[in-house]
Amino acid sequence: SVPILSGLTTLEPAVFLNCRSLETVELPPGLTSIGNSAFQSTGLKSITLPGTLTSLGDSAFSSCPDLESVRFEGGLDTIGDSTFRGCVAFASTGIDSIDLSGVREIGSGAFADCSQLTRVVFPKSIRAIGDGAFARCFRMAAAVFEGDAPTVGKNVFTQGPDFKVIVSETSKGFTVPRWNGRKVSLPGAEIVIRN
């Protein structure tokens, strides 16, 4: 484990790259950015990202196969490219929901191969989604946009034929019945049936 002193505001790129024995780290309050590949290929098992953090660099936690828990405390503006690629919690298994509150940008491949995701709600704060951000999330049936249409990269969504985009009646920038090659519909009432 590594203690990080309070007062630190930035973790430089690759600062713990390939530290495979690193399992725990406590990030200090006041930290605002984590650089590219800062924790790539480490043995981290869980991480709490402080509410002061605004930027996660490209591949910041990629190739961390033991990472099972990530807690966002809010404030995050940008999730970089491939931030969690190759992690148990984010690639191919595990994660089944995402809270993107306050996030403005999602980098390329950030949540690619999240096979358990079925639906993602994009808050009004979302302005850009990178190439393949949700690529190969084959169970994902809907992307719900609460705000205006963001700038999107190539192949952001590569889901099955029943996948659709749901937009708010007040959202701007979406085209109906299709937007970026995907079916678009206005929200309807949801029905929950319980045993």
PDB file of C-alpha atoms in Angstrom:
ATOM      1  CA  SER A   1       0.000   0.000   0.000  1.00  0.00           C
ATOM      2  CA  VAL A   2       1.081   3.586  -0.547  1.00  0.00           C
ATOM      3  CA  PRO A   3       0.138   6.543   1.659  1.00  0.00           C
ATOM      4  CA  ILE A   4      -0.373   9.705  -0.372  1.00  0.00           C
ATOM      5  CA  LEU A   5       0.074  12.879   1.602  1.00  0.00           C
ATOM      6  CA  SER A   6      -2.675  15.443   1.834  1.00  0.00           C
ATOM      7  CA  GLY A   7      -2.093  18.604  -0.154  1.00  0.00           C
ATOM      8  CA  LEU A   8      -1.231  16.724  -3.357  1.00  0.00           C
ATOM      9  CA  THR A   9      -3.480  17.913  -6.193  1.00  0.00           C
ATOM     10  CA  THR A  10      -2.121  15.957  -9.191  1.00  0.00           C
ATOM     11  CA  LEU A  11      -0.833  12.431  -9.714  1.00  0.00           C
ATOM     12  CA  GLU A  12       1.594  12.483 -12.630  1.00  0.00           C
ATOM     13  CA  PRO A  13       1.279  10.103 -15.604  1.00  0.00           C
ATOM     14  CA  ALA A  14       2.577   6.553 -15.043  1.00  0.00           C
ATOM     15  CA  VAL A  15       3.475   7.279 -11.405  1.00  0.00           C
ATOM     16  CA  PHE A  16       2.570   3.723 -10.312  1.00  0.00           C
ATOM     17  CA  LEU A  17       2.674   2.045 -13.739  1.00  0.00           C
ATOM     18  CA  ASN A  18       3.371  -1.709 -13.475  1.00  0.00           C
ATOM     19  CA  CYS A  19       3.499  -1.710  -9.652  1.00  0.00           C
ATOM     20  CA  ARG A  20       1.836  -5.104  -9.566  1.00  0.00           C
ATOM     21  CA  SER A  21       2.152  -5.444  -5.771  1.00  0.00           C
ATOM     22  CA  LEU A  22       0.244  -2.205  -5.132  1.00  0.00           C
ATOM     23  CA  GLU A  23      -3.129  -3.323  -3.732  1.00  0.00           C
ATOM     24  CA  THR A  24      -4.375  -0.344  -1.731  1.00  0.00           C
ATOM     25  CA  VAL A  25      -4.025   3.397  -1.967  1.00  0.00           C
ATOM     26  CA  GLU A  26      -5.953   6.163  -0.256  1.00  0.00           C
ATOM     27  CA  LEU A  27      -6.281   9.260  -2.405  1.00  0.00           C
ATOM     28  CA  PRO A  28      -6.198  12.531  -0.470  1.00  0.00           C
ATOM     29  CA  PRO A  29      -8.993  15.082  -0.428  1.00  0.00           C
ATOM     30  CA  GLY A  30      -8.077  17.960  -2.719  1.00  0.00           C
ATOM     31  CA  LEU A  31      -6.746  15.690  -5.498  1.00  0.00           C
ATOM     32  CA  THR A  32      -7.989  17.147  -8.803  1.00  0.00           C
ATOM     33  CA  SER A  33      -6.386  14.991 -11.522  1.00  0.00           C
ATOM     34  CA  ILE A  34      -4.939  11.543 -12.110  1.00  0.00           C
ATOM     35  CA  GLY A  35      -2.569  11.358 -15.073  1.00  0.00           C
ATOM     36  CA  ASN A  36      -2.472   8.920 -17.968  1.00  0.00           C
ATOM     37  CA  SER A  37      -1.596   5.339 -16.938  1.00  0.00           C
ATOM     38  CA  ALA A  38      -1.078   6.438 -13.312  1.00  0.00           C
ATOM     39  CA  PHE A  39      -2.254   3.095 -11.896  1.00  0.00           C
ATOM     40  CA  GLN A  40      -2.084   0.989 -15.055  1.00  0.00           C
ATOM     41  CA  SER A  41      -1.164  -2.680 -14.484  1.00  0.00           C
ATOM     42  CA  THR A  42      -1.235  -2.484 -10.683  1.00  0.00           C
ATOM     43  CA  GLY A  43      -2.768  -4.938  -8.217  1.00  0.00           C
ATOM     44  CA  LEU A  44      -5.374  -2.471  -6.921  1.00  0.00           C
ATOM     45  CA  LYS A  45      -8.483  -4.153  -5.547  1.00  0.00           C
ATOM     46  CA  SER A  46     -10.602  -1.089  -4.863  1.00  0.00           C
ATOM     47  CA  ILE A  47     -10.336   2.680  -5.128  1.00  0.00           C
ATOM     48  CA  THR A  48     -12.335   5.653  -3.889  1.00  0.00           C
ATOM     49  CA  LEU A  49     -12.072   8.732  -6.096  1.00  0.00           C
ATOM     50  CA  PRO A  50     -12.489  11.926  -4.029  1.00  0.00           C
ATOM     51  CA  GLY A  51     -15.174  14.481  -4.857  1.00  0.00           C
ATOM     52  CA  THR A  52     -12.501  17.042  -5.749  1.00  0.00           C
ATOM     53  CA  LEU A  53     -11.248  14.878  -8.644  1.00  0.00           C
ATOM     54  CA  THR A  54     -12.209  16.413 -11.995  1.00  0.00           C
ATOM     55  CA  SER A  55     -10.079  14.463 -14.489  1.00  0.00           C
ATOM     56  CA  LEU A  56      -9.114  10.800 -14.964  1.00  0.00           C
ATOM     57  CA  GLY A  57      -6.372  10.346 -17.562  1.00  0.00           C
ATOM     58  CA  ASP A  58      -6.249   7.857 -20.404  1.00  0.00           C
ATOM     59  CA  SER A  59      -5.676   4.268 -19.203  1.00  0.00           C
ATOM     60  CA  ALA A  60      -5.464   5.521 -15.605  1.00  0.00           C
ATOM     61  CA  PHE A  61      -6.642   2.163 -14.241  1.00  0.00           C
ATOM     62  CA  SER A  62      -6.371  -0.049 -17.316  1.00  0.00           C
ATOM     63  CA  SER A  63      -5.084  -3.616 -17.012  1.00  0.00           C
ATOM     64  CA  CYS A  64      -5.883  -3.850 -13.294  1.00  0.00           C
ATOM     65  CA  PRO A  65      -7.414  -7.348 -13.289  1.00  0.00           C
ATOM     66  CA  ASP A  66      -8.027  -7.373  -9.509  1.00  0.00           C
ATOM     67  CA  LEU A  67      -9.958  -4.078  -9.465  1.00  0.00           C
ATOM     68  CA  GLU A  68     -13.447  -4.953  -8.273  1.00  0.00           C
ATOM     69  CA  SER A  69     -14.730  -1.737  -6.729  1.00  0.00           C
ATOM     70  CA  VAL A  70     -14.538   1.902  -7.808  1.00  0.00           C
ATOM     71  CA  ARG A  71     -16.357   4.548  -5.817  1.00  0.00           C
ATOM     72  CA  PHE A  72     -16.942   7.963  -7.387  1.00  0.00           C
ATOM     73  CA  GLU A  73     -17.639  10.673  -4.813  1.00  0.00           C
ATOM     74  CA  GLY A  74     -18.739  13.203  -7.455  1.00  0.00           C
ATOM     75  CA  GLY A  75     -17.141  16.148  -9.224  1.00  0.00           C
ATOM     76  CA  LEU A  76     -15.609  14.144 -12.075  1.00  0.00           C
ATOM     77  CA  ASP A  77     -15.707  16.017 -15.409  1.00  0.00           C
ATOM     78  CA  THR A  78     -13.727  13.736 -17.699  1.00  0.00           C
ATOM     79  CA  ILE A  79     -13.156   9.988 -17.937  1.00  0.00           C
ATOM     80  CA  GLY A  80     -10.209   9.414 -20.284  1.00  0.00           C
ATOM     81  CA  ASP A  81      -9.756   6.891 -23.082  1.00  0.00           C
ATOM     82  CA  SER A  82      -9.625   3.245 -21.966  1.00  0.00           C
ATOM     83  CA  THR A  83      -9.603   4.348 -18.323  1.00  0.00           C
ATOM     84  CA  PHE A  84     -10.824   1.003 -16.974  1.00  0.00           C
ATOM     85  CA  ARG A  85     -10.056  -1.279 -19.911  1.00  0.00           C
ATOM     86  CA  GLY A  86      -9.027  -4.790 -18.921  1.00  0.00           C
ATOM     87  CA  CYS A  87     -10.322  -4.526 -15.356  1.00  0.00           C
ATOM     88  CA  VAL A  88     -12.585  -7.185 -13.892  1.00  0.00           C
ATOM     89  CA  ALA A  89     -15.144  -4.638 -12.733  1.00  0.00           C
ATOM     90  CA  PHE A  90     -15.381  -2.798 -16.029  1.00  0.00           C
ATOM     91  CA  ALA A  91     -14.439  -5.120 -18.853  1.00  0.00           C
ATOM     92  CA  SER A  92     -16.410  -8.156 -19.886  1.00  0.00           C
ATOM     93  CA  THR A  93     -17.937  -8.801 -16.448  1.00  0.00           C
ATOM     94  CA  GLY A  94     -19.105  -7.185 -13.266  1.00  0.00           C
ATOM     95  CA  ILE A  95     -20.451  -3.685 -13.698  1.00  0.00           C
ATOM     96  CA  ASP A  96     -24.169  -3.526 -14.344  1.00  0.00           C
ATOM     97  CA  SER A  97     -24.862   0.148 -13.651  1.00  0.00           C
ATOM     98  CA  ILE A  98     -23.038   3.464 -13.903  1.00  0.00           C
ATOM     99  CA  ASP A  99     -23.791   6.780 -12.230  1.00  0.00           C
ATOM    100  CA  LEU A 100     -22.408   9.479 -14.521  1.00  0.00           C
ATOM    101  CA  SER A 101     -23.666  12.448 -12.483  1.00  0.00           C
ATOM    102  CA  GLY A 102     -21.584  15.528 -13.239  1.00  0.00           C
ATOM    103  CA  VAL A 103     -19.420  13.835 -15.906  1.00  0.00           C
ATOM    104  CA  ARG A 104     -18.955  15.971 -19.038  1.00  0.00           C
ATOM    105  CA  GLU A 105     -16.765  13.748 -21.234  1.00  0.00           C
ATOM    106  CA  ILE A 106     -16.341  10.000 -21.618  1.00  0.00           C
ATOM    107  CA  GLY A 107     -13.189   8.910 -23.417  1.00  0.00           C
ATOM    108  CA  SER A 108     -12.755   6.305 -26.129  1.00  0.00           C
ATOM    109  CA  GLY A 109     -13.267   2.739 -24.932  1.00  0.00           C
ATOM    110  CA  ALA A 110     -13.884   3.863 -21.336  1.00  0.00           C
ATOM    111  CA  PHE A 111     -16.591   1.248 -20.723  1.00  0.00           C
ATOM    112  CA  ALA A 112     -15.997  -1.078 -23.667  1.00  0.00           C
ATOM    113  CA  ASP A 113     -16.810  -4.762 -23.183  1.00  0.00           C
ATOM    114  CA  CYS A 114     -19.056  -4.197 -20.150  1.00  0.00           C
ATOM    115  CA  SER A 115     -21.198  -7.196 -20.946  1.00  0.00           C
ATOM    116  CA  GLN A 116     -23.516  -6.792 -17.937  1.00  0.00           C
ATOM    117  CA  LEU A 117     -24.654  -3.250 -18.740  1.00  0.00           C
ATOM    118  CA  THR A 118     -28.277  -3.160 -19.836  1.00  0.00           C
ATOM    119  CA  ARG A 119     -29.002   0.573 -19.714  1.00  0.00           C
ATOM    120  CA  VAL A 120     -27.036   3.788 -19.247  1.00  0.00           C
ATOM    121  CA  VAL A 121     -28.511   7.153 -18.269  1.00  0.00           C
ATOM    122  CA  PHE A 122     -26.542  10.134 -19.557  1.00  0.00           C
ATOM    123  CA  PRO A 123     -27.175  13.236 -17.415  1.00  0.00           C
ATOM    124  CA  LYS A 124     -27.527  16.756 -18.808  1.00  0.00           C
ATOM    125  CA  SER A 125     -23.834  17.368 -18.056  1.00  0.00           C
ATOM    126  CA  ILE A 126     -22.608  14.959 -20.795  1.00  0.00           C
ATOM    127  CA  ARG A 127     -21.089  16.913 -23.712  1.00  0.00           C
ATOM    128  CA  ALA A 128     -18.883  14.340 -25.481  1.00  0.00           C
ATOM    129  CA  ILE A 129     -18.567  10.562 -25.800  1.00  0.00           C
ATOM    130  CA  GLY A 130     -15.438   9.100 -27.405  1.00  0.00           C
ATOM    131  CA  ASP A 131     -14.966   6.350 -29.983  1.00  0.00           C
ATOM    132  CA  GLY A 132     -16.203   2.952 -28.830  1.00  0.00           C
ATOM    133  CA  ALA A 133     -16.935   4.158 -25.293  1.00  0.00           C
ATOM    134  CA  PHE A 134     -19.600   1.461 -24.926  1.00  0.00           C
ATOM    135  CA  ALA A 135     -18.392  -0.908 -27.641  1.00  0.00           C
ATOM    136  CA  ARG A 136     -19.385  -4.548 -27.377  1.00  0.00           C
ATOM    137  CA  CYS A 137     -21.830  -3.976 -24.498  1.00  0.00           C
ATOM    138  CA  PHE A 138     -24.143  -6.458 -26.158  1.00  0.00           C
ATOM    139  CA  ARG A 139     -26.796  -6.604 -23.415  1.00  0.00           C
ATOM    140  CA  MET A 140     -27.291  -2.862 -23.451  1.00  0.00           C
ATOM    141  CA  ALA A 141     -30.856  -2.209 -24.587  1.00  0.00           C
ATOM    142  CA  ALA A 142     -31.084   1.559 -24.083  1.00  0.00           C
ATOM    143  CA  ALA A 143     -29.094   4.753 -23.783  1.00  0.00           C
ATOM    144  CA  VAL A 144     -31.174   7.409 -22.032  1.00  0.00           C
ATOM    145  CA  PHE A 145     -30.186  11.041 -22.613  1.00  0.00           C
ATOM    146  CA  GLU A 146     -31.571  13.599 -20.147  1.00  0.00           C
ATOM    147  CA  GLY A 147     -29.996  16.593 -21.900  1.00  0.00           C
ATOM    148  CA  ASP A 148     -29.016  17.750 -25.365  1.00  0.00           C
ATOM    149  CA  ALA A 149     -27.229  15.558 -27.889  1.00  0.00           C
ATOM    150  CA  PRO A 150     -23.510  15.234 -27.119  1.00  0.00           C
ATOM    151  CA  THR A 151     -20.695  15.115 -29.630  1.00  0.00           C
ATOM    152  CA  VAL A 152     -20.059  11.435 -30.295  1.00  0.00           C
ATOM    153  CA  GLY A 153     -17.173   9.509 -31.807  1.00  0.00           C
ATOM    154  CA  LYS A 154     -17.259   6.445 -34.017  1.00  0.00           C
ATOM    155  CA  ASN A 155     -18.935   3.231 -32.932  1.00  0.00           C
ATOM    156  CA  VAL A 156     -19.862   4.576 -29.497  1.00  0.00           C
ATOM    157  CA  PHE A 157     -22.497   1.864 -29.163  1.00  0.00           C
ATOM    158  CA  THR A 158     -22.187  -1.574 -30.770  1.00  0.00           C
ATOM    159  CA  GLN A 159     -25.256  -3.322 -29.411  1.00  0.00           C
ATOM    160  CA  GLY A 160     -27.867  -5.662 -30.771  1.00  0.00           C
ATOM    161  CA  PRO A 161     -30.732  -4.793 -33.132  1.00  0.00           C
ATOM    162  CA  ASP A 162     -33.184  -3.918 -30.325  1.00  0.00           C
ATOM    163  CA  PHE A 163     -30.942  -1.206 -28.854  1.00  0.00           C
ATOM    164  CA  LYS A 164     -32.494   2.259 -28.842  1.00  0.00           C
ATOM    165  CA  VAL A 165     -31.747   5.788 -27.749  1.00  0.00           C
ATOM    166  CA  ILE A 166     -34.321   7.418 -25.481  1.00  0.00           C
ATOM    167  CA  VAL A 167     -34.327  11.206 -25.301  1.00  0.00           C
ATOM    168  CA  SER A 168     -36.155  13.800 -23.248  1.00  0.00           C
ATOM    169  CA  GLU A 169     -38.918  15.781 -24.929  1.00  0.00           C
ATOM    170  CA  THR A 170     -36.877  18.935 -24.267  1.00  0.00           C
ATOM    171  CA  SER A 171     -33.576  17.547 -25.610  1.00  0.00           C
ATOM    172  CA  LYS A 172     -32.059  19.317 -28.608  1.00  0.00           C
ATOM    173  CA  GLY A 173     -29.790  17.989 -31.337  1.00  0.00           C
ATOM    174  CA  PHE A 174     -31.336  14.542 -31.689  1.00  0.00           C
ATOM    175  CA  THR A 175     -33.056  13.471 -34.897  1.00  0.00           C
ATOM    176  CA  VAL A 176     -36.101  11.225 -34.835  1.00  0.00           C
ATOM    177  CA  PRO A 177     -36.630   8.392 -35.749  1.00  0.00           C
ATOM    178  CA  ARG A 178     -32.836   7.801 -36.019  1.00  0.00           C
ATOM    179  CA  TRP A 179     -29.760   9.532 -34.587  1.00  0.00           C
ATOM    180  CA  ASN A 180     -26.253   8.384 -35.511  1.00  0.00           C
ATOM    181  CA  GLY A 181     -27.738   5.244 -37.028  1.00  0.00           C
ATOM    182  CA  ARG A 182     -29.684   4.280 -33.897  1.00  0.00           C
ATOM    183  CA  LYS A 183     -33.422   4.167 -33.237  1.00  0.00           C
ATOM    184  CA  VAL A 184     -34.608   7.140 -31.202  1.00  0.00           C
ATOM    185  CA  SER A 185     -37.746   7.377 -29.123  1.00  0.00           C
ATOM    186  CA  LEU A 186     -39.237   9.699 -26.565  1.00  0.00           C
ATOM    187  CA  PRO A 187     -39.516   8.376 -23.006  1.00  0.00           C
ATOM    188  CA  GLY A 188     -42.617   6.465 -22.011  1.00  0.00           C
ATOM    189  CA  ALA A 189     -43.935   5.414 -18.646  1.00  0.00           C
ATOM    190  CA  GLU A 190     -41.986   2.551 -17.129  1.00  0.00           C
ATOM    191  CA  ILE A 191     -43.796  -0.441 -15.713  1.00  0.00           C
ATOM    192  CA  VAL A 192     -42.229  -2.619 -13.045  1.00  0.00           C
ATOM    193  CA  ILE A 193     -43.796  -6.017 -12.381  1.00  0.00           C
ATOM    194  CA  ARG A 194     -42.881  -7.718  -9.127  1.00  0.00           C
ATOM    195  CA  ASN A 195     -43.642 -11.260  -7.935  1.00  0.00           C
TER     196      ASN A 195
END
